[in-house]
Structures are given as structure tokens and as C-alpha cells.
Coordinates of C-alpha atoms in Angstrom, one line a residue:
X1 CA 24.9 -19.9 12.4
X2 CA 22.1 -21.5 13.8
X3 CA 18.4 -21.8 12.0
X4 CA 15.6 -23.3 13.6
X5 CA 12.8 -23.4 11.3
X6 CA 9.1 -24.3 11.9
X7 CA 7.1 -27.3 12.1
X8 CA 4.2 -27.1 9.8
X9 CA 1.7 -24.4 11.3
X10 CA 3.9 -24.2 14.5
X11 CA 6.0 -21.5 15.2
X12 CA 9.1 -21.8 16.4
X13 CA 11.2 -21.2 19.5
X14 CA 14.4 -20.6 21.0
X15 CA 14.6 -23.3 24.0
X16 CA 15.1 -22.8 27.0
X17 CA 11.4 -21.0 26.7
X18 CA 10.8 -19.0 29.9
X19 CA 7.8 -17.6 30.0
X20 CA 7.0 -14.2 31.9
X21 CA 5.4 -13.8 35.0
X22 CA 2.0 -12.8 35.6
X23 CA 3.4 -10.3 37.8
X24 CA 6.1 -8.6 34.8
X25 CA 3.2 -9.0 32.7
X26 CA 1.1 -6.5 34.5
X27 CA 4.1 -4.5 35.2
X28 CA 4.8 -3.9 31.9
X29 CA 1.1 -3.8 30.1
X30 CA 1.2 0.1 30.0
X31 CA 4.1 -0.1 28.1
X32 CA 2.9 -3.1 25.5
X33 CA -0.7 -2.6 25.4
X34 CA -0.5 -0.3 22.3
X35 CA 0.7 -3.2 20.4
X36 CA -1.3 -5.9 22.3
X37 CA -4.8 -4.3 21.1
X38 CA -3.9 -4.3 17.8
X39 CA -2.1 -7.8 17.6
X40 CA -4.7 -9.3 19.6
X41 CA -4.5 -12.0 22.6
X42 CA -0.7 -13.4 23.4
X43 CA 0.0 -16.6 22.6
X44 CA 3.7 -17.5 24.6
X45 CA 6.3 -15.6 24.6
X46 CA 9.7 -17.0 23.1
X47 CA 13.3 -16.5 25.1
X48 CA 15.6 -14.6 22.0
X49 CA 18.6 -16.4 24.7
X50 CA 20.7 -18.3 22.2
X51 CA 21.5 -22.1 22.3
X52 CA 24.7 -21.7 20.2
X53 CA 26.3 -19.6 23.2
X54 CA 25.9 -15.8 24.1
X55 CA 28.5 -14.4 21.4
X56 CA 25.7 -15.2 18.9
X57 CA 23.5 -12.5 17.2
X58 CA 19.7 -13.3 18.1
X59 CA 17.4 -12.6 15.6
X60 CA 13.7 -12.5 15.2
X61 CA 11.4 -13.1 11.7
X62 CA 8.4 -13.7 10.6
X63 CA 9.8 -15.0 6.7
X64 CA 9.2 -18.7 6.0
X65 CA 8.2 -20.8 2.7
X66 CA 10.1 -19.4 -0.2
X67 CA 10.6 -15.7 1.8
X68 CA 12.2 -18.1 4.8
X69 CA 15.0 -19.8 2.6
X70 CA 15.6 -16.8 1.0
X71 CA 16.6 -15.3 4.5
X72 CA 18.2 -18.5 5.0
X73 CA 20.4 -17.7 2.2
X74 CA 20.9 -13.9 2.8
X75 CA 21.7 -15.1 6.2
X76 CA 24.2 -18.0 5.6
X77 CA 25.9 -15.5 3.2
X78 CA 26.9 -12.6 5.7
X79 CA 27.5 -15.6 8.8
X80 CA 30.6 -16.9 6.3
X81 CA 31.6 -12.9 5.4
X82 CA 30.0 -12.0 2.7
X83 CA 31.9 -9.6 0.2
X84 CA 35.1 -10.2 2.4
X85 CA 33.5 -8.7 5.7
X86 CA 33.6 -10.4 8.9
X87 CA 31.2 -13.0 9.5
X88 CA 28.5 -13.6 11.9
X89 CA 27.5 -16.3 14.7
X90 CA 23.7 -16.1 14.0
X91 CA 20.8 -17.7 16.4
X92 CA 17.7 -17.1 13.8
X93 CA 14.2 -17.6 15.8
X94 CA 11.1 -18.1 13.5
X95 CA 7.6 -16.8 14.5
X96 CA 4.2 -17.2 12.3
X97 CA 3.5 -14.2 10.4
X98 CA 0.4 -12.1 12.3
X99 CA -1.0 -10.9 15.3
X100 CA 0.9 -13.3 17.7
X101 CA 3.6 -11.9 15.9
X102 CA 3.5 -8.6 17.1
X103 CA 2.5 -9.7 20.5
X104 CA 5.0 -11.3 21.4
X105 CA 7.6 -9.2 19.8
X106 CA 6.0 -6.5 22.5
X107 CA 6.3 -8.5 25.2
X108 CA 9.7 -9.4 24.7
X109 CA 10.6 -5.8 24.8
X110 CA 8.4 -5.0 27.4
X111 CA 9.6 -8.2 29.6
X112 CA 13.4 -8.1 29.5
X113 CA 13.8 -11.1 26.5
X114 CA 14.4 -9.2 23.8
X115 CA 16.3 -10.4 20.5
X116 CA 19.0 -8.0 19.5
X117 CA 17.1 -7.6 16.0
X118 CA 13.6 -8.7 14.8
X119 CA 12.1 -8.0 11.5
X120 CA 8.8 -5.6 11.5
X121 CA 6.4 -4.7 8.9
X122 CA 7.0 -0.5 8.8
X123 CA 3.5 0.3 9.1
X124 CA 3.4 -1.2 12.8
X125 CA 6.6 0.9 13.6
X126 CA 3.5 3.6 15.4
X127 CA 2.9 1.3 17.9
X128 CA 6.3 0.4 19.2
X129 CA 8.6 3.1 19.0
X130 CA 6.1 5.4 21.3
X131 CA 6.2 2.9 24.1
X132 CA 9.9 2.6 23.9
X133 CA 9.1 -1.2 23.0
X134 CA 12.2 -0.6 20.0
X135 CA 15.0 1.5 20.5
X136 CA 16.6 4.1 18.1
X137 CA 19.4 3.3 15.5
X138 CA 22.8 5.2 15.5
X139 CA 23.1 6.5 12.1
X140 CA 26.4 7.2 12.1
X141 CA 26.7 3.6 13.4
X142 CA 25.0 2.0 10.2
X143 CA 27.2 5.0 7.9
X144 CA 30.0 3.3 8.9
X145 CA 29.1 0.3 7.3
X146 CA 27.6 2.0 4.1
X147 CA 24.3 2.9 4.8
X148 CA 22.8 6.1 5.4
X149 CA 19.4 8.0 4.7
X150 CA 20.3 9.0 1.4
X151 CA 20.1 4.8 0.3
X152 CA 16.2 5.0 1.0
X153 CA 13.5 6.6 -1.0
X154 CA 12.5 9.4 0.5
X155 CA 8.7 8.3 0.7
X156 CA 9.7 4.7 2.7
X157 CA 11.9 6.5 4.5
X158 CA 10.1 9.1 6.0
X159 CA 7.9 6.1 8.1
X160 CA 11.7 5.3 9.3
X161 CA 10.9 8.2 12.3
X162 CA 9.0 8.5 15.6
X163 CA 9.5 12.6 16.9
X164 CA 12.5 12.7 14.2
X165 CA 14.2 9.7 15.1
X166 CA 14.7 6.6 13.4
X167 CA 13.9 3.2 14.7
X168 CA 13.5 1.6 11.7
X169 CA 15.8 0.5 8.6
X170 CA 13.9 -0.9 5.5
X171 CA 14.8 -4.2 4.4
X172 CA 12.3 -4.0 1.2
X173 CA 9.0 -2.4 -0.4
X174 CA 6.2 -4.8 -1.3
X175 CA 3.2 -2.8 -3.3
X176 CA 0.1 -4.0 -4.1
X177 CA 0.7 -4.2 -8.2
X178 CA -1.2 -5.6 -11.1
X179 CA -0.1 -8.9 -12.7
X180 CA -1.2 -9.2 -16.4
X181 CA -0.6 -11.8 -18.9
X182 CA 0.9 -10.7 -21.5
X183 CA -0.3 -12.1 -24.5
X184 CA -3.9 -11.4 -23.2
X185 CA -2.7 -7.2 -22.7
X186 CA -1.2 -6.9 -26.2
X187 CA -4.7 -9.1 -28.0
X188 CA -6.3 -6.1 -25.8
X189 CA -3.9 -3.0 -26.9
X190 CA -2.8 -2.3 -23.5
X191 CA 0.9 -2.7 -24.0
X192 CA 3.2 0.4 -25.0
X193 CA 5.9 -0.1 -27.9
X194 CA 8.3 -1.3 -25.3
X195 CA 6.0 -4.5 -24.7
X196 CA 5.1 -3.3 -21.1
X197 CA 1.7 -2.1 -19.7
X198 CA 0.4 1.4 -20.9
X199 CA -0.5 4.0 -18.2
X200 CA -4.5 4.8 -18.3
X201 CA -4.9 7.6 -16.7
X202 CA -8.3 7.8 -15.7
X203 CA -11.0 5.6 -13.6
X204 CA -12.9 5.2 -17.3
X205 CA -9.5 3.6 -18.7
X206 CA -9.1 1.0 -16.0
X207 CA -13.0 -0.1 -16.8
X208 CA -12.2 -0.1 -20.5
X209 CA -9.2 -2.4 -19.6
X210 CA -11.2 -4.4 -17.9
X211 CA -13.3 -5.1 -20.8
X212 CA -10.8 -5.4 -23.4
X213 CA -8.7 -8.1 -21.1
X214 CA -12.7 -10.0 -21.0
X215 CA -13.1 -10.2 -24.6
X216 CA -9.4 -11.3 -25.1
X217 CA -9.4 -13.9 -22.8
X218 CA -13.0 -15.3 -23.3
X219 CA -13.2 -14.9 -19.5
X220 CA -13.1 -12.7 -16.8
X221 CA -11.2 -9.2 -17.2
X222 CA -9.3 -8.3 -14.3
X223 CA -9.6 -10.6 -11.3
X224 CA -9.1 -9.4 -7.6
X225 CA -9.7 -11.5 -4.3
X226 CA -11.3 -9.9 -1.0
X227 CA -14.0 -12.2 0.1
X228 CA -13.5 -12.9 3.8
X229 CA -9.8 -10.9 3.4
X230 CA -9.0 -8.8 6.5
X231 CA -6.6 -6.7 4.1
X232 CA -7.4 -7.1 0.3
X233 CA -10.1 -4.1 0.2
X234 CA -8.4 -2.0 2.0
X235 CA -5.4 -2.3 -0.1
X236 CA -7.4 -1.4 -3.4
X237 CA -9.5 1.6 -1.1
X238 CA -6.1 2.7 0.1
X239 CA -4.5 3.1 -2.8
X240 CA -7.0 4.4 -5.2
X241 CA -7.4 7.3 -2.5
X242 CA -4.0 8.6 -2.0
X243 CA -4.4 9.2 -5.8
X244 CA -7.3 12.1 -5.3
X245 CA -4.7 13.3 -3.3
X246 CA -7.1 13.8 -0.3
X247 CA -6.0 13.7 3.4
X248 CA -6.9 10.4 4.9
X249 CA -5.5 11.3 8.8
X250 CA -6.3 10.1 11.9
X251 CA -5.5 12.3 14.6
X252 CA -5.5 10.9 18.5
X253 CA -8.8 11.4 19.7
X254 CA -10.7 12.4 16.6
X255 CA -12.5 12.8 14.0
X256 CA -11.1 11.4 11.6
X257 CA -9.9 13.7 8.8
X258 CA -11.6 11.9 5.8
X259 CA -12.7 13.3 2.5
X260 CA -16.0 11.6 2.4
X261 CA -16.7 12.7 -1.3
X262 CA -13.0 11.4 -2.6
X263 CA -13.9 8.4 -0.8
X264 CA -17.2 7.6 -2.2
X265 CA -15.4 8.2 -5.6
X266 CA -12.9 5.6 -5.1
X267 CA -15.6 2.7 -3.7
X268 CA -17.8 3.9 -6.5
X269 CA -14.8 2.9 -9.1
X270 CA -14.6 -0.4 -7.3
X271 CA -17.8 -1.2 -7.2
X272 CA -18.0 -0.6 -11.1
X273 CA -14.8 -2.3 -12.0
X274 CA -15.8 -5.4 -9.8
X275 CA -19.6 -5.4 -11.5
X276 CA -19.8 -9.3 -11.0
X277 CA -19.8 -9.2 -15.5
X278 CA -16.6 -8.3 -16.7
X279 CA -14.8 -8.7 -13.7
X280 CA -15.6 -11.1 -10.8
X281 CA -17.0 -9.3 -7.2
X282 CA -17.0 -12.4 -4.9
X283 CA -13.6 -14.1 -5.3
X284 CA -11.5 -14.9 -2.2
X285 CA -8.0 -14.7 -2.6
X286 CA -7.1 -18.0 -3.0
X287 CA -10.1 -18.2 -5.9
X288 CA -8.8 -15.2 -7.8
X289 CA -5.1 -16.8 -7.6
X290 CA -6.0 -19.2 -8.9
X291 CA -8.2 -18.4 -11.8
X292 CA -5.4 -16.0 -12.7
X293 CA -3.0 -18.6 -12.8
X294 CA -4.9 -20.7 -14.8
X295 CA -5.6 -18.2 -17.5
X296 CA -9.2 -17.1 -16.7
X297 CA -8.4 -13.7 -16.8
X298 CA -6.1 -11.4 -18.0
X299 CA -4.6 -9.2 -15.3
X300 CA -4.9 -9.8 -11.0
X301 CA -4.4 -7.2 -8.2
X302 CA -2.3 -8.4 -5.9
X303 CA 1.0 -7.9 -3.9
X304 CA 4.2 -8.5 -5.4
X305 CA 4.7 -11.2 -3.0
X306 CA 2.5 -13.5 -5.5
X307 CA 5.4 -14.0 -7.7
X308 CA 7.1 -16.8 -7.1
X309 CA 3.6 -18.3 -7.4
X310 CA 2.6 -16.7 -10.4
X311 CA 6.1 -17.7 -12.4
X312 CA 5.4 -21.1 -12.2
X313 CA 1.6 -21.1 -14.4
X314 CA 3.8 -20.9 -17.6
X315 CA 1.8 -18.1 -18.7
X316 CA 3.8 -15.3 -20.2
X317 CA 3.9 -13.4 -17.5
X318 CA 4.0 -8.7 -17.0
X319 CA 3.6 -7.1 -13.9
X320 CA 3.6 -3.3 -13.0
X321 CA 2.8 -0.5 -10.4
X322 CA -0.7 0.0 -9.5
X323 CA -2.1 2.1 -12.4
X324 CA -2.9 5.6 -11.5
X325 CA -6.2 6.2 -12.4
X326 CA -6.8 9.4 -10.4
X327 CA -4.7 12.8 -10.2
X328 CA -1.7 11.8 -8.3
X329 CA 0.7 8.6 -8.5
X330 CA 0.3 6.4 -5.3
X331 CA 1.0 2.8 -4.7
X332 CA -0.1 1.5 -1.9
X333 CA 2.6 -0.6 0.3
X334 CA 4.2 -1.8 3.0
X335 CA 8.2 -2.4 4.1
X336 CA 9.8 -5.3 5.3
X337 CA 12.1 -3.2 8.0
X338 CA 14.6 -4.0 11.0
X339 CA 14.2 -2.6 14.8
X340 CA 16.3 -2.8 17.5
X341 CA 13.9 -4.4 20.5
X342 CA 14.1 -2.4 24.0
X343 CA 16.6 -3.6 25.9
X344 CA 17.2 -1.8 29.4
X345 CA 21.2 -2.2 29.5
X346 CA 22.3 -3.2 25.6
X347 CA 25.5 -4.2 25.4
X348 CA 27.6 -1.7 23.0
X349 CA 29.5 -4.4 21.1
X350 CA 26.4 -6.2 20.4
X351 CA 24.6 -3.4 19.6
X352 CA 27.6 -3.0 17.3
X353 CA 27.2 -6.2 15.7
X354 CA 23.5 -5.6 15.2
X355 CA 24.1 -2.5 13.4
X356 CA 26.8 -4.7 11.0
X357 CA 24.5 -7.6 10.4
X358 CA 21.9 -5.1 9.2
X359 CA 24.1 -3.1 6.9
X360 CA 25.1 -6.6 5.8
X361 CA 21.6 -7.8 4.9
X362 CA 20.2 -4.9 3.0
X363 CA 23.8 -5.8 0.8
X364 CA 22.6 -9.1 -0.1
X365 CA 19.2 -7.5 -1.1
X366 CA 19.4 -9.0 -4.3
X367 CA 18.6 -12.5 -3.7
X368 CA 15.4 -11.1 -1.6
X369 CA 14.6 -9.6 -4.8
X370 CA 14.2 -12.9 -6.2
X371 CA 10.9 -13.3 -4.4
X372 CA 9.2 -10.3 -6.1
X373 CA 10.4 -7.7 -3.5
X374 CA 11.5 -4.5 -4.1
X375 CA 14.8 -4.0 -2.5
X376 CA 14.7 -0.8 -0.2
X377 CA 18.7 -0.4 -0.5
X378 CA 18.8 1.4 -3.5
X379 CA 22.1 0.6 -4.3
X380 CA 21.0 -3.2 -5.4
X381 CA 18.4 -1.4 -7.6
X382 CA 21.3 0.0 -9.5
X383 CA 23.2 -3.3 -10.5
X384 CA 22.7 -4.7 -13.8
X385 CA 21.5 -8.0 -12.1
X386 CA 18.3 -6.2 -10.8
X387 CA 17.5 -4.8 -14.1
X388 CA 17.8 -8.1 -15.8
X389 CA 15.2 -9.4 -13.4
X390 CA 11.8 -9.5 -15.2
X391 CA 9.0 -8.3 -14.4
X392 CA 10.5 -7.3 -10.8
X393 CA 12.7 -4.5 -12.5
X394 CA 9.2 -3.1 -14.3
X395 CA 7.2 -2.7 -11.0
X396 CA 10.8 -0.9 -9.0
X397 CA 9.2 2.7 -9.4
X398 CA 6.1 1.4 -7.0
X399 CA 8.9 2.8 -4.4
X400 CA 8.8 6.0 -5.4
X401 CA 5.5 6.8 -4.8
X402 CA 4.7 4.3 -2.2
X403 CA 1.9 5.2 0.5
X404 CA 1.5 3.2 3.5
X405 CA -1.1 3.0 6.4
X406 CA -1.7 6.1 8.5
X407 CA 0.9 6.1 11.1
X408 CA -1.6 5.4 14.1
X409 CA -0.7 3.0 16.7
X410 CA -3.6 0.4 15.6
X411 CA -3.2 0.4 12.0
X412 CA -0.1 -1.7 10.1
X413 CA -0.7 -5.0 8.4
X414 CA -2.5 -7.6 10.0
X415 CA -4.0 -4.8 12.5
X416 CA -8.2 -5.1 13.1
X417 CA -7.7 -1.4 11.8
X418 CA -7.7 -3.3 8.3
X419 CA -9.9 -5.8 9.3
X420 CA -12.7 -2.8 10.0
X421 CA -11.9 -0.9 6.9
X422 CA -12.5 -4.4 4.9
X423 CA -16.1 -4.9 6.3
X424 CA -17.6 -2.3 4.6
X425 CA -16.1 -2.4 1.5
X426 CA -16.8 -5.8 1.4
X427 CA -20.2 -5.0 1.4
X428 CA -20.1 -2.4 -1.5
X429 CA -18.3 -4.9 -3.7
X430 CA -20.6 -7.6 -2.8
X431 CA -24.2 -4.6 -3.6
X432 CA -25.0 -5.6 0.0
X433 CA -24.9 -1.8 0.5
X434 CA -23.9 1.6 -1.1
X435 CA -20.9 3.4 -1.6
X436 CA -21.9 6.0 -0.1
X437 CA -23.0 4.0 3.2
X438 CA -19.8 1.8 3.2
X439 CA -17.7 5.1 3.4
X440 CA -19.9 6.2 6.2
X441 CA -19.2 2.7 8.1
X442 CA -15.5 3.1 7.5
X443 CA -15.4 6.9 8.6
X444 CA -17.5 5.6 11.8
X445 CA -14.7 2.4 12.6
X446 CA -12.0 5.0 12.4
X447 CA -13.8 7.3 15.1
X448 CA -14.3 4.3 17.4
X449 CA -10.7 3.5 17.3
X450 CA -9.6 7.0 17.3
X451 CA -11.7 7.4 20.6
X452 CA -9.6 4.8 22.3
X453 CA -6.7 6.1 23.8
X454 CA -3.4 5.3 22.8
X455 CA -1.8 3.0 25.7
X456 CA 1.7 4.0 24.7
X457 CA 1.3 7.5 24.3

């Protein structure tokens, strides 16, 4: 196996890099601009050709820090046969995590450079598998190595599909949770007999809990970081509004399909809940991190990805779903998946081995799990090993009822989709404007974008 890991703030690259032509550029943009307007500008464009000779696998990630040596391990695991299987020759290519990301990933596919697997957040999957910029997995293919739909919760799996087929397998599910110290949650009487986070149940519960988590800490109640955040608001919005249960679609060409009402109900709750009193309105992420961490408050939103992080304050630590507040259980999330870049002439026998060394991953789910992530293999969530892990095995149920951006070719994490939604909401958090107003804004971004046609269609 071969592993070439990043320079600090660089991203890294297969060598020999071979950049496309200005010519295949334009030949191609019809095909990647889908992807291209929502990444943003391209940066270089990596060759996936391996250095460790053409019989290894070339893969494509976005994981480093403590995600990346997890992968590390998951991969060094299946490259010596994991589980008595036959092993792997793997050439692993890391890429910084956001828009270049997804640029050059469509370009690769669009140019002819394509890696025989990359990793893909699941909400992006719109704007690739229209263009033909991934291409389709063979089910029975990835049965024969133990997996098959029925391994996958049906609500992350349905976001597997483009027109019934599925260009996508799920690696994990990463909600937006709350984290709660729990010494602070049982001074406030918000734990259950089990020790474990009650449910509320209502917006008014959630702002009680607020207040309780205040006057037990001597601080701040429930801390929550959006200040200059292209994601954090809309995470909160997004979640708190697939529990009205309304429609939030987006169909090509508009209007948006929005129930403005449901929506001023949700900013309205997070405008009171985020009242700049009991709960701080103008942290920034890093700000509400760390005043979490260092015990000036008693509970943080934020996604599960924060553990690692969080473990190490010494602070007995509780985590859970998002509470549902409203009539219907949602969390809002995203999915670590796996997609099989376009290439025009695959071979079958790599394709094959693509197929294996995905089946092969989603088995060592467990040590992914490590980091906070819910494995999407539900198999590992069945192991005694998983349910040992604490608090990961008390936030596992986030998968059931996970909701994930609308599945439009400019939306998906790190998308200016997000980005546009955050503005406004900002603002209403921040009593630069009105609920009402900020919904208005948000309704208005989503025409604009809507209006825009979609380059891959």
C-alpha cells in the first residue's frame, strides 16, 4: 500500500501530475459545470495514475487529522487481508476537504484521470451522477462480497439513487447532535433513569433546558457556533424543519416549494433559544468549542465529528440525537459515501477490485466509529464492540431518521447553497433582522439558484 499524506495546508498529489488541456477542459465543461458552480474555481487537477505500478487500486479522500489515520488504518487493514480475504495494492491520494475538492474530483471524471474510487459527501451525489461524472455500482457485484441494500437504513439509503440507480455506497452517517455534560444535565433534571438525555418534546422544552443547563453551570446554557460559518445555521434551520414535517423542495426551475410559516417557526425558536442571555448568539465555531470544552456551558450543537475533540476536556462527557422539538423525528446529516469516477473504458477486473475494497472498508467500519461516526454498515452497529462505545452507541438512532440536503445539483456540504441559506439566518440570530424577513431572504436565494439551469441535466 502506498499513502501519501499532506503537507500542512497542502493537498496532496499523485506524481507524475498532468494537468489537462485547455482544450479537454472546454470539451468537457458541459459535462462538469454542475459541479464546478457549486465547488467554485479549480485549483489543479491531480493524475489518480499510481506510482506503485498499474496493479494498484487508486483511491481518492478528503479524510486527514485524526479521520485521515483512521483511513490509514482501515486501509492498512484490508491491504494485508483483513478477516482472511485477499489483500489489496493500494495508491491512497489525499485532497483538502472543500470546494477544490469537488472540482477536481469533476474534472478528473470529466478529463479521462479518474481514480477507480474516491470518497464523496452523499449530499453532492446530485451533481455528479446526472452528468455521468460517477458511474453506477453492480449490486450484485458488492452482494457478492456481503453487502447489499438491505445493510443501509432505508432513509441514507434512499440518497444512494439517481433515476433508480445507485452510484453511491455509504461509508458512514455524521448528524448534527447535541453534546451535554453530564454532570451539568443531571444538576439540571434533564437525564432519564438510565443516566442519558430525556426527550423534550416541544420548542418550550428545549428553552427551558436551556435555562436549567444556565443556572447549573453558572454560565451559559446551551452553546452553538455560526458566526461567519457557511454551514452551522443551516444545519440547526434544516433540521428543526424537517421536524414540522413540511416540504422543503426545490424543483428545476422554480419556485421553491417552501412553507414560509413552518419556516418562520423554526428561525423564531432559534432566535429565542440563542437570545444572547441564557445562551450565547454571536459565537463562531471555534468560540463555542471551546467554551464547551472548557465547561462554560452545559450542552453544544454540533456534529458528531467533534468528538475526538470533546473526549479529551475531561469533562464527563453525553451526547445524543438532535432533540425533536417539533411533530416529527429528524436529524439532520450527511454521509461519508464511495463513487465509482466516470471512466470511458473501465477495466472489469479493476472495477472488480473496487467493488471488493469497498465491501472491505464498510467491514472495518468499526475503527471509523472511533472518531464519532456512525457506521452506515449496519452490521458493525450490531457487534457488542459498538455498543460498548460511549456516547457514540447513544447518538446510533440519528440514522434512522436522518435528513439530508435537498437533492439539487448545487446543494451538499460545503456548496454556496449553504453558504446563502447561512446569511440570513445569521442575521436573525444576530437581531440584525426578523424571522420573518430572513425566511424571505432564504426563500428568495433558493429562487435565484433554482433559476439557473442545471448544466448536467
Amino acid at each position: 500500500m502506498s499513502s501519501r499524506l499532506p503537507a500542512q495546508g497542502v493537498p496532496a498529489v499523485s506524481d507524475p501530475v498532468r494537468r489537462p488541456s485547455r482544450r479537454r477542459i472546454l470539451r468537457h465543461a458541459m459535462a462538469g459545470a454542475g459541479a464546478l458552480l457549486a465547488a467554485g474555481p479549480l485549483s489543479g487537477c491531480a493524475s489518480p495514475a499510481s506510482a506503485s505500478g498499474a496493479s494498484a487500486l487508486s483511491v481518492w479522500d478528503l479524510f486527514q487529522g485524526g479521520d485521515g489515520m483512521l483511513m490509514d488504518d482501515m486501509i492498512e487493514a484490508v491491504s494485508k487481508g483483513a478477516g482472511g480475504a485477499e489483500g489489496f495494492e493500494i495508491d491512497r491520494t489525499i485532497l483538502d476537504w472543500g470546494p477544490s475538492y469537488y472540482t477536481k474530483l469533476a474534472m478528473s471524471a470529466a478529463g479521462g484521470r479518474a481514480s477507480d474510487v474516491a470518497a464523496m459527501h452523499l449530499s453532492r451525489l446530485a451533481g455528479y451522477a446526472p452528468g455521468g461524472l460517477v458511474d453506477a455500482f453492480d449490486l450484485d457485484l458488492l452482494a457478492e462480497y456481503g453487502v447489499t441494500e438491505k445493510d443501509f437504513t432505508p432513509a441514507v439509503w434512499a440518497r444512494t439513487r439517481h433515476e433508480g440507480t445507485v452510484y453511491a455506497i455509504p461509508l458512514d452517517v455524521h448528524p448534527f447532535i447535541v453534546f451535554y455534560d453530564k454532570k451539568a444535565a443531571e444538576r439540571a433534571g434533564l437525564l432519564d433513569a438510565a443516566g442519558e438525555l430525556a426527550p423534550m418534546g416541544s420548542p418550550e422544552a428545549l428553552l427551558e433546558a436551556g435555562k436549567a443547563l444556565a443556572e447549573a453551570t453558572g454560565e451559559s446554557g446551551i452553546l452553538f457556533g455560526h458566526v461567519t460559518d457557511t454551514a452551522q445555521n443551516w444545519r440547526l434551520f434544516a433540521g428543526l424543519y424537517a421536524q414540522t414535517g413540511a416540504a422543503f423542495d426545490l424543483p428545476d426551475g422554480g419556485p421553491p416549494e417552501i412553507d414560509v410559516d413552518a419556516a418562520v417557526r423554526v428561525v423564531t425558536l432559534m432566535t429565542r433559544l440563542f437570545d444572547g442571555k441564557t445562551n450565547p448568539s454571536n459565537l463562531d465555531y471555534n468560540g463555542a468549542l471551546a467554551a464547551f470544552s472548557s465547561g462554560r456551558g452545559g450542552m453544544a450543537m454540533l456534529g458528531e465529528w467533534e468528538l475526538p475533540t470533546l473526549k479529551k476536556s475531561g469533562m464527563e462527557l453525553g451526547a445524543a440525537p438532535f432533540p425533536q422539538v417539533f411533530e416529527k423525528p429528524a436529524v439532520y446529516t450527511d454521509s461519508h459515501s464511495f463513487v465509482l469516477p466516470h471512466q470511458d473504458s473501465p477495466d472489469p477486473a479493476r472495477r472488480r477490485e473496487a467493488h471488493r475494497y469497498v465491501a472491505q472498508i464498510l467491514a472495518q467500519s468499526l475503527t471509523w466509529a472511533s472518531a464519532g461516526h456512525i457506521p452506515a454498515y449496519q452490521p458493525v452497529l450490531a457487534e457488542p464492540e459498538y455498543a460498548a462505545l460511549d456516547p457514540q452507541s447513544s447518538y446510533a438512532d440519528a440514522a434512522e431518521v436522518a435528513v439530508l440536503d435537498p437533492p439539487n445539483w448545487f446543494a451538499g456540504a460545503g456548496s454556496n447553497f449553504q453558504n446563502r441559506m447561512c446569511q440570513p439566518l445569521q442575521s436573525a440570530l444576530l437581531g440584525d433582522t426578523t424571522p420573518e424577513k430572513a425566511v424571505r431572504q432564504m426563500v428568495r436565494e433558493a429562487d435565484t439558484l433554482l433559476r439557473q439551469p442545471n448544466p448536467v441535466a
